[in-house]
PDB file of C-alpha atoms in Angstrom:
ATOM      1  CA  MET A   1       2.009 -13.175  21.983  1.00 49.00           C
ATOM      2  CA  SER A   2      -0.834 -11.814  20.023  1.00 60.00           C
ATOM      3  CA  ARG A   3      -1.472  -8.864  22.453  1.00 84.00           C
ATOM      4  CA  ILE A   4      -5.148  -9.761  21.760  1.00 85.00           C
ATOM      5  CA  GLY A   5      -4.820 -13.064  22.978  1.00 85.00           C
ATOM      6  CA  ASN A   6      -4.321 -12.092  26.232  1.00 88.00           C
ATOM      7  CA  LEU A   7      -6.816 -10.465  26.799  1.00 90.00           C
ATOM      8  CA  PRO A   8      -9.402 -12.229  29.441  1.00 92.00           C
ATOM      9  CA  ILE A   9     -13.269 -12.185  28.026  1.00 92.00           C
ATOM     10  CA  ASN A  10     -15.244 -11.329  31.172  1.00 93.00           C
ATOM     11  CA  ILE A  11     -18.674 -13.636  30.766  1.00 93.00           C
ATOM     12  CA  PRO A  12     -22.100 -11.127  31.735  1.00 93.00           C
ATOM     13  CA  ALA A  13     -24.511 -12.931  33.724  1.00 91.00           C
ATOM     14  CA  GLY A  14     -27.163 -15.501  31.764  1.00 91.00           C
ATOM     15  CA  VAL A  15     -24.008 -16.705  29.456  1.00 93.00           C
ATOM     16  CA  THR A  16     -22.725 -20.116  29.294  1.00 93.00           C
ATOM     17  CA  ILE A  17     -19.722 -21.271  27.507  1.00 94.00           C
ATOM     18  CA  ASP A  18     -18.970 -24.702  27.022  1.00 92.00           C
ATOM     19  CA  HIS A  19     -15.384 -26.407  25.232  1.00 90.00           C
ATOM     20  CA  LYS A  20     -14.676 -29.562  24.279  1.00 87.00           C
ATOM     21  CA  ASP A  21     -13.100 -31.678  21.246  1.00 88.00           C
ATOM     22  CA  GLY A  22     -12.111 -28.351  19.748  1.00 88.00           C
ATOM     23  CA  ILE A  23     -15.687 -27.039  19.496  1.00 94.00           C
ATOM     24  CA  VAL A  24     -16.786 -24.128  21.818  1.00 94.00           C
ATOM     25  CA  VAL A  25     -20.862 -23.909  22.227  1.00 95.00           C
ATOM     26  CA  VAL A  26     -21.759 -19.966  23.860  1.00 95.00           C
ATOM     27  CA  LYS A  27     -25.706 -19.958  24.999  1.00 95.00           C
ATOM     28  CA  GLY A  28     -27.254 -17.136  26.001  1.00 94.00           C
ATOM     29  CA  PRO A  29     -30.437 -14.679  26.379  1.00 94.00           C
ATOM     30  CA  LYS A  30     -30.420 -13.632  23.061  1.00 92.00           C
ATOM     31  CA  GLY A  31     -29.011 -17.712  21.604  1.00 91.00           C
ATOM     32  CA  GLU A  32     -26.492 -20.411  20.367  1.00 93.00           C
ATOM     33  CA  LEU A  33     -23.547 -20.087  19.037  1.00 94.00           C
ATOM     34  CA  CYS A  34     -21.115 -22.459  17.917  1.00 94.00           C
ATOM     35  CA  GLN A  35     -17.358 -22.110  16.769  1.00 94.00           C
ATOM     36  CA  LYS A  36     -14.637 -25.434  15.931  1.00 95.00           C
ATOM     37  CA  MET A  37     -10.930 -23.892  16.881  1.00 92.00           C
ATOM     38  CA  ASP A  38      -7.944 -25.546  16.310  1.00 88.00           C
ATOM     39  CA  ALA A  39      -5.649 -27.589  18.643  1.00 87.00           C
ATOM     40  CA  SER A  40      -2.871 -25.322  18.609  1.00 87.00           C
ATOM     41  CA  ILE A  41      -4.698 -23.067  21.007  1.00 89.00           C
ATOM     42  CA  LYS A  42      -6.488 -23.870  24.692  1.00 89.00           C
ATOM     43  CA  MET A  43      -9.210 -22.299  25.770  1.00 90.00           C
ATOM     44  CA  LYS A  44      -9.775 -22.267  30.358  1.00 91.00           C
ATOM     45  CA  VAL A  45     -13.414 -20.783  31.608  1.00 91.00           C
ATOM     46  CA  GLU A  46     -11.950 -19.465  35.577  1.00 88.00           C
ATOM     47  CA  ASP A  47     -14.240 -17.332  38.098  1.00 89.00           C
ATOM     48  CA  GLY A  48     -16.220 -15.546  35.268  1.00 89.00           C
ATOM     49  CA  GLN A  49     -13.897 -15.086  32.765  1.00 93.00           C
ATOM     50  CA  VAL A  50     -11.944 -17.224  29.677  1.00 92.00           C
ATOM     51  CA  VAL A  51      -8.614 -17.106  29.129  1.00 92.00           C
ATOM     52  CA  PHE A  52      -6.723 -18.288  25.862  1.00 91.00           C
ATOM     53  CA  GLU A  53      -3.059 -19.788  25.844  1.00 89.00           C
ATOM     54  CA  VAL A  54      -0.843 -21.595  22.907  1.00 87.00           C
ATOM     55  CA  ASP A  55       0.167 -24.960  22.554  1.00 83.00           C
ATOM     56  CA  GLU A  56       3.643 -25.021  23.003  1.00 81.00           C
ATOM     57  CA  ASN A  57       3.971 -28.274  21.618  1.00 81.00           C
ATOM     58  CA  SER A  58       1.324 -28.544  18.809  1.00 76.00           C
ATOM     59  CA  PRO A  59       3.251 -28.962  15.427  1.00 79.00           C
ATOM     60  CA  VAL A  60       1.944 -25.608  13.548  1.00 78.00           C
ATOM     61  CA  ASN A  61       3.744 -23.271  13.499  1.00 83.00           C
ATOM     62  CA  TYR A  62       5.003 -20.155  15.574  1.00 82.00           C
ATOM     63  CA  LYS A  63       3.854 -17.252  13.531  1.00 84.00           C
ATOM     64  CA  GLN A  64       0.325 -18.997  12.505  1.00 86.00           C
ATOM     65  CA  LYS A  65       0.041 -19.510  16.394  1.00 84.00           C
ATOM     66  CA  ARG A  66       0.539 -16.373  17.161  1.00 84.00           C
ATOM     67  CA  ALA A  67      -2.543 -15.320  14.930  1.00 86.00           C
ATOM     68  CA  PHE A  68      -4.922 -17.718  15.841  1.00 89.00           C
ATOM     69  CA  HIS A  69      -4.411 -17.025  19.557  1.00 90.00           C
ATOM     70  CA  GLY A  70      -5.670 -13.581  18.660  1.00 90.00           C
ATOM     71  CA  LEU A  71      -8.464 -14.620  15.887  1.00 92.00           C
ATOM     72  CA  TYR A  72     -10.026 -17.279  17.781  1.00 92.00           C
ATOM     73  CA  ARG A  73     -10.505 -14.160  21.471  1.00 92.00           C
ATOM     74  CA  SER A  74     -12.049 -12.683  19.600  1.00 94.00           C
ATOM     75  CA  LEU A  75     -14.138 -14.626  17.312  1.00 95.00           C
ATOM     76  CA  ILE A  76     -15.498 -16.249  21.014  1.00 94.00           C
ATOM     77  CA  ASN A  77     -15.447 -12.576  22.225  1.00 95.00           C
ATOM     78  CA  ASN A  78     -18.081 -11.667  19.264  1.00 95.00           C
ATOM     79  CA  MET A  79     -19.862 -14.743  19.936  1.00 95.00           C
ATOM     80  CA  VAL A  80     -20.104 -13.993  23.700  1.00 95.00           C
ATOM     81  CA  ILE A  81     -20.897 -10.682  23.050  1.00 95.00           C
ATOM     82  CA  GLY A  82     -23.801 -11.768  20.225  1.00 95.00           C
ATOM     83  CA  VAL A  83     -25.402 -14.210  23.030  1.00 95.00           C
ATOM     84  CA  SER A  84     -25.801 -11.476  25.604  1.00 94.00           C
ATOM     85  CA  GLU A  85     -26.598  -7.773  23.774  1.00 94.00           C
ATOM     86  CA  GLY A  86     -27.023  -9.063  20.253  1.00 94.00           C
ATOM     87  CA  PHE A  87     -25.249  -7.172  16.957  1.00 96.00           C
ATOM     88  CA  LYS A  88     -27.409  -4.075  14.729  1.00 97.00           C
ATOM     89  CA  LYS A  89     -27.048  -2.467  11.281  1.00 96.00           C
ATOM     90  CA  THR A  90     -29.327  -0.317   9.403  1.00 96.00           C
ATOM     91  CA  LEU A  91     -28.898  -0.239   6.122  1.00 96.00           C
ATOM     92  CA  GLU A  92     -29.902   3.213   3.893  1.00 95.00           C
ATOM     93  CA  LEU A  93     -31.551   2.820   0.390  1.00 94.00           C
ATOM     94  CA  VAL A  94     -30.462   6.837  -1.076  1.00 92.00           C
ATOM     95  CA  GLY A  95     -31.800   7.009  -4.950  1.00 90.00           C
ATOM     96  CA  VAL A  96     -34.901   7.717  -6.418  1.00 91.00           C
ATOM     97  CA  GLY A  97     -37.410   5.117  -6.375  1.00 90.00           C
ATOM     98  CA  TYR A  98     -35.655   2.574  -4.189  1.00 93.00           C
ATOM     99  CA  ARG A  99     -38.064   0.850  -2.026  1.00 94.00           C
ATOM    100  CA  VAL A 100     -37.996  -2.045   0.071  1.00 95.00           C
ATOM    101  CA  SER A 101     -40.289  -3.907   1.956  1.00 94.00           C
ATOM    102  CA  ASN A 102     -40.726  -7.221   4.061  1.00 94.00           C
ATOM    103  CA  GLN A 103     -43.031  -9.911   4.649  1.00 94.00           C
ATOM    104  CA  GLY A 104     -41.368 -12.261   7.333  1.00 92.00           C
ATOM    105  CA  ASN A 105     -37.468 -12.989   6.634  1.00 93.00           C
ATOM    106  CA  LEU A 106     -37.991 -12.935   3.005  1.00 95.00           C
ATOM    107  CA  ILE A 107     -37.097  -9.073   1.500  1.00 95.00           C
ATOM    108  CA  GLU A 108     -38.376  -7.233  -1.154  1.00 95.00           C
ATOM    109  CA  PHE A 109     -36.213  -4.099  -3.135  1.00 94.00           C
ATOM    110  CA  SER A 110     -36.965  -2.182  -6.217  1.00 93.00           C
ATOM    111  CA  LEU A 111     -34.130  -0.572  -6.830  1.00 92.00           C
ATOM    112  CA  GLY A 112     -33.891   1.349 -10.259  1.00 90.00           C
ATOM    113  CA  TYR A 113     -33.905  -2.132 -12.233  1.00 92.00           C
ATOM    114  CA  THR A 114     -36.519  -3.887 -14.467  1.00 94.00           C
ATOM    115  CA  HIS A 115     -37.664  -6.520 -11.824  1.00 95.00           C
ATOM    116  CA  PRO A 116     -37.657  -6.656  -7.919  1.00 95.00           C
ATOM    117  CA  ILE A 117     -35.274  -8.310  -6.447  1.00 95.00           C
ATOM    118  CA  PHE A 118     -36.402 -11.115  -3.040  1.00 96.00           C
ATOM    119  CA  ILE A 119     -33.683 -12.106  -1.226  1.00 95.00           C
ATOM    120  CA  GLN A 120     -34.880 -15.007   1.778  1.00 96.00           C
ATOM    121  CA  LEU A 121     -32.831 -14.111   5.214  1.00 95.00           C
ATOM    122  CA  PRO A 122     -32.133 -16.753   7.570  1.00 94.00           C
ATOM    123  CA  GLN A 123     -34.300 -17.261  10.755  1.00 93.00           C
ATOM    124  CA  GLU A 124     -31.390 -16.344  12.942  1.00 91.00           C
ATOM    125  CA  VAL A 125     -32.205 -12.649  11.761  1.00 94.00           C
ATOM    126  CA  LYS A 126     -34.623 -10.140  12.854  1.00 95.00           C
ATOM    127  CA  VAL A 127     -35.638  -8.033   9.877  1.00 95.00           C
ATOM    128  CA  GLU A 128     -37.902  -4.213   9.685  1.00 95.00           C
ATOM    129  CA  THR A 129     -38.490  -1.570   7.280  1.00 94.00           C
ATOM    130  CA  LYS A 130     -39.585   1.527   7.481  1.00 93.00           C
ATOM    131  CA  SER A 131     -40.523   3.419   4.679  1.00 91.00           C
ATOM    132  CA  GLU A 132     -41.058   6.485   5.764  1.00 90.00           C
ATOM    133  CA  ARG A 133     -42.023  10.039   4.193  1.00 90.00           C
ATOM    134  CA  ASN A 134     -39.520  12.460   2.086  1.00 90.00           C
ATOM    135  CA  GLN A 135     -37.235   9.600   4.182  1.00 92.00           C
ATOM    136  CA  ASN A 136     -34.776   7.267   2.731  1.00 92.00           C
ATOM    137  CA  PRO A 137     -36.162   3.468   3.474  1.00 94.00           C
ATOM    138  CA  LEU A 138     -34.220   2.045   5.944  1.00 95.00           C
ATOM    139  CA  ILE A 139     -33.459  -1.704   6.580  1.00 96.00           C
ATOM    140  CA  ILE A 140     -32.819  -2.775   9.830  1.00 96.00           C
ATOM    141  CA  LEU A 141     -30.769  -6.060  10.593  1.00 96.00           C
ATOM    142  CA  GLU A 142     -30.765  -8.029  13.760  1.00 96.00           C
ATOM    143  CA  SER A 143     -28.873 -11.394  14.996  1.00 95.00           C
ATOM    144  CA  CYS A 144     -26.365 -12.199  17.362  1.00 95.00           C
ATOM    145  CA  ASP A 145     -24.057 -13.717  14.171  1.00 95.00           C
ATOM    146  CA  LYS A 146     -22.301 -11.397  13.529  1.00 95.00           C
ATOM    147  CA  GLN A 147     -20.714 -12.704  11.011  1.00 95.00           C
ATOM    148  CA  LEU A 148     -23.740 -14.044   9.264  1.00 95.00           C
ATOM    149  CA  LEU A 149     -24.823 -10.487   9.787  1.00 96.00           C
ATOM    150  CA  GLY A 150     -22.117  -8.745   7.791  1.00 95.00           C
ATOM    151  CA  LEU A 151     -22.232 -11.225   4.916  1.00 96.00           C
ATOM    152  CA  ILE A 152     -26.108 -10.736   4.705  1.00 96.00           C
ATOM    153  CA  CYS A 153     -25.067  -6.787   4.607  1.00 96.00           C
ATOM    154  CA  ALA A 154     -22.466  -7.379   2.314  1.00 96.00           C
ATOM    155  CA  LYS A 155     -25.036  -9.256  -0.554  1.00 96.00           C
ATOM    156  CA  ILE A 156     -28.350  -6.664   0.591  1.00 95.00           C
ATOM    157  CA  ARG A 157     -25.324  -3.657  -0.159  1.00 95.00           C
ATOM    158  CA  SER A 158     -23.694  -5.011  -4.302  1.00 95.00           C
ATOM    159  CA  PHE A 159     -27.354  -5.089  -5.690  1.00 94.00           C
ATOM    160  CA  ARG A 160     -26.850  -1.500  -5.662  1.00 93.00           C
ATOM    161  CA  MET A 161     -23.428  -0.122  -5.184  1.00 94.00           C
ATOM    162  CA  PRO A 162     -22.921   3.618  -3.699  1.00 92.00           C
ATOM    163  CA  GLU A 163     -21.633   5.083  -6.784  1.00 91.00           C
ATOM    164  CA  PRO A 164     -19.606   7.829  -5.894  1.00 92.00           C
ATOM    165  CA  TYR A 165     -20.859  10.973  -8.848  1.00 91.00           C
ATOM    166  CA  LYS A 166     -24.153  11.525  -6.832  1.00 90.00           C
ATOM    167  CA  GLY A 167     -24.165   9.142  -3.913  1.00 88.00           C
ATOM    168  CA  LYS A 168     -26.814   6.774  -4.655  1.00 92.00           C
ATOM    169  CA  GLY A 169     -26.637   2.716  -3.373  1.00 93.00           C
ATOM    170  CA  VAL A 170     -27.323   0.608  -1.040  1.00 94.00           C
ATOM    171  CA  LEU A 171     -25.205   2.136   1.994  1.00 94.00           C
ATOM    172  CA  PHE A 172     -24.113   1.895   5.237  1.00 94.00           C
ATOM    173  CA  GLN A 173     -26.319   4.075   8.270  1.00 91.00           C
ATOM    174  CA  GLY A 174     -24.668   7.210   8.733  1.00 88.00           C
ATOM    175  CA  GLU A 175     -22.227   6.271   5.703  1.00 87.00           C
ATOM    176  CA  VAL A 176     -19.763   9.369   3.753  1.00 88.00           C
ATOM    177  CA  ILE A 177     -19.283   8.416   0.252  1.00 88.00           C
ATOM    178  CA  ARG A 178     -16.080  10.239  -1.159  1.00 90.00           C
ATOM    179  CA  ARG A 179     -17.565  12.382  -4.075  1.00 89.00           C
ATOM    180  CA  LYS A 180     -15.732  12.752  -6.726  1.00 89.00           C
ATOM    181  CA  SER A 181     -16.923  16.101  -9.596  1.00 86.00           C
ATOM    182  CA  GLY A 182     -18.145  15.186 -13.172  1.00 81.00           C
ATOM    183  CA  LYS A 183     -17.059  15.068 -16.456  1.00 82.00           C
ATOM    184  CA  THR A 184     -17.852  19.634 -16.265  1.00 76.00           C
ATOM    185  CA  ALA A 185     -15.376  20.302 -14.122  1.00 61.00           C
ATOM    186  CA  ALA A 186     -12.541  18.234 -15.175  1.00 55.00           C
ATOM    187  CA  ALA A 187     -13.647  20.428 -18.482  1.00 55.00           C
ATOM    188  CA  LYS A 188     -12.543  23.154 -16.565  1.00 57.00           C
TER     189      LYS A 188
END
């Protein structure tokens, strides 16, 4: 079976997990998340831990059961971490004249296009923007839902993908872009 799927999940204080009819609901101080589970995976909550087992009698093929075993364990683990601690991503705008500002969950980007770009974030995501002198503008996103946070970061990043020649674009803080040499280096 899956090595990841065999690992138990410890339930921190203040987090409750309910499951019935193939739907798992995780509640905690940061919010509430739910996930539909396949019938080929059984979940047991015992002694402050969640354990996942494969149902050998289900009609799903063996390879798919093994894949589901690790998948649902990881999804539920991310939900438990999200409702107890939360997830945080920081994006950095690198480029001359790139700016960002927010009013509530509405973000306005100025990324070198002829028009500003607006994006309305869902209520589950908290946003903060920082623009300091002689520093690149930062966007700090926080949420209890890791999947939603990753989706929003990918959407924001798609507005101006980092390019390898000058290193400009929207990147994760601390990300290193592999730089290419330009035409002048190739001619020599």
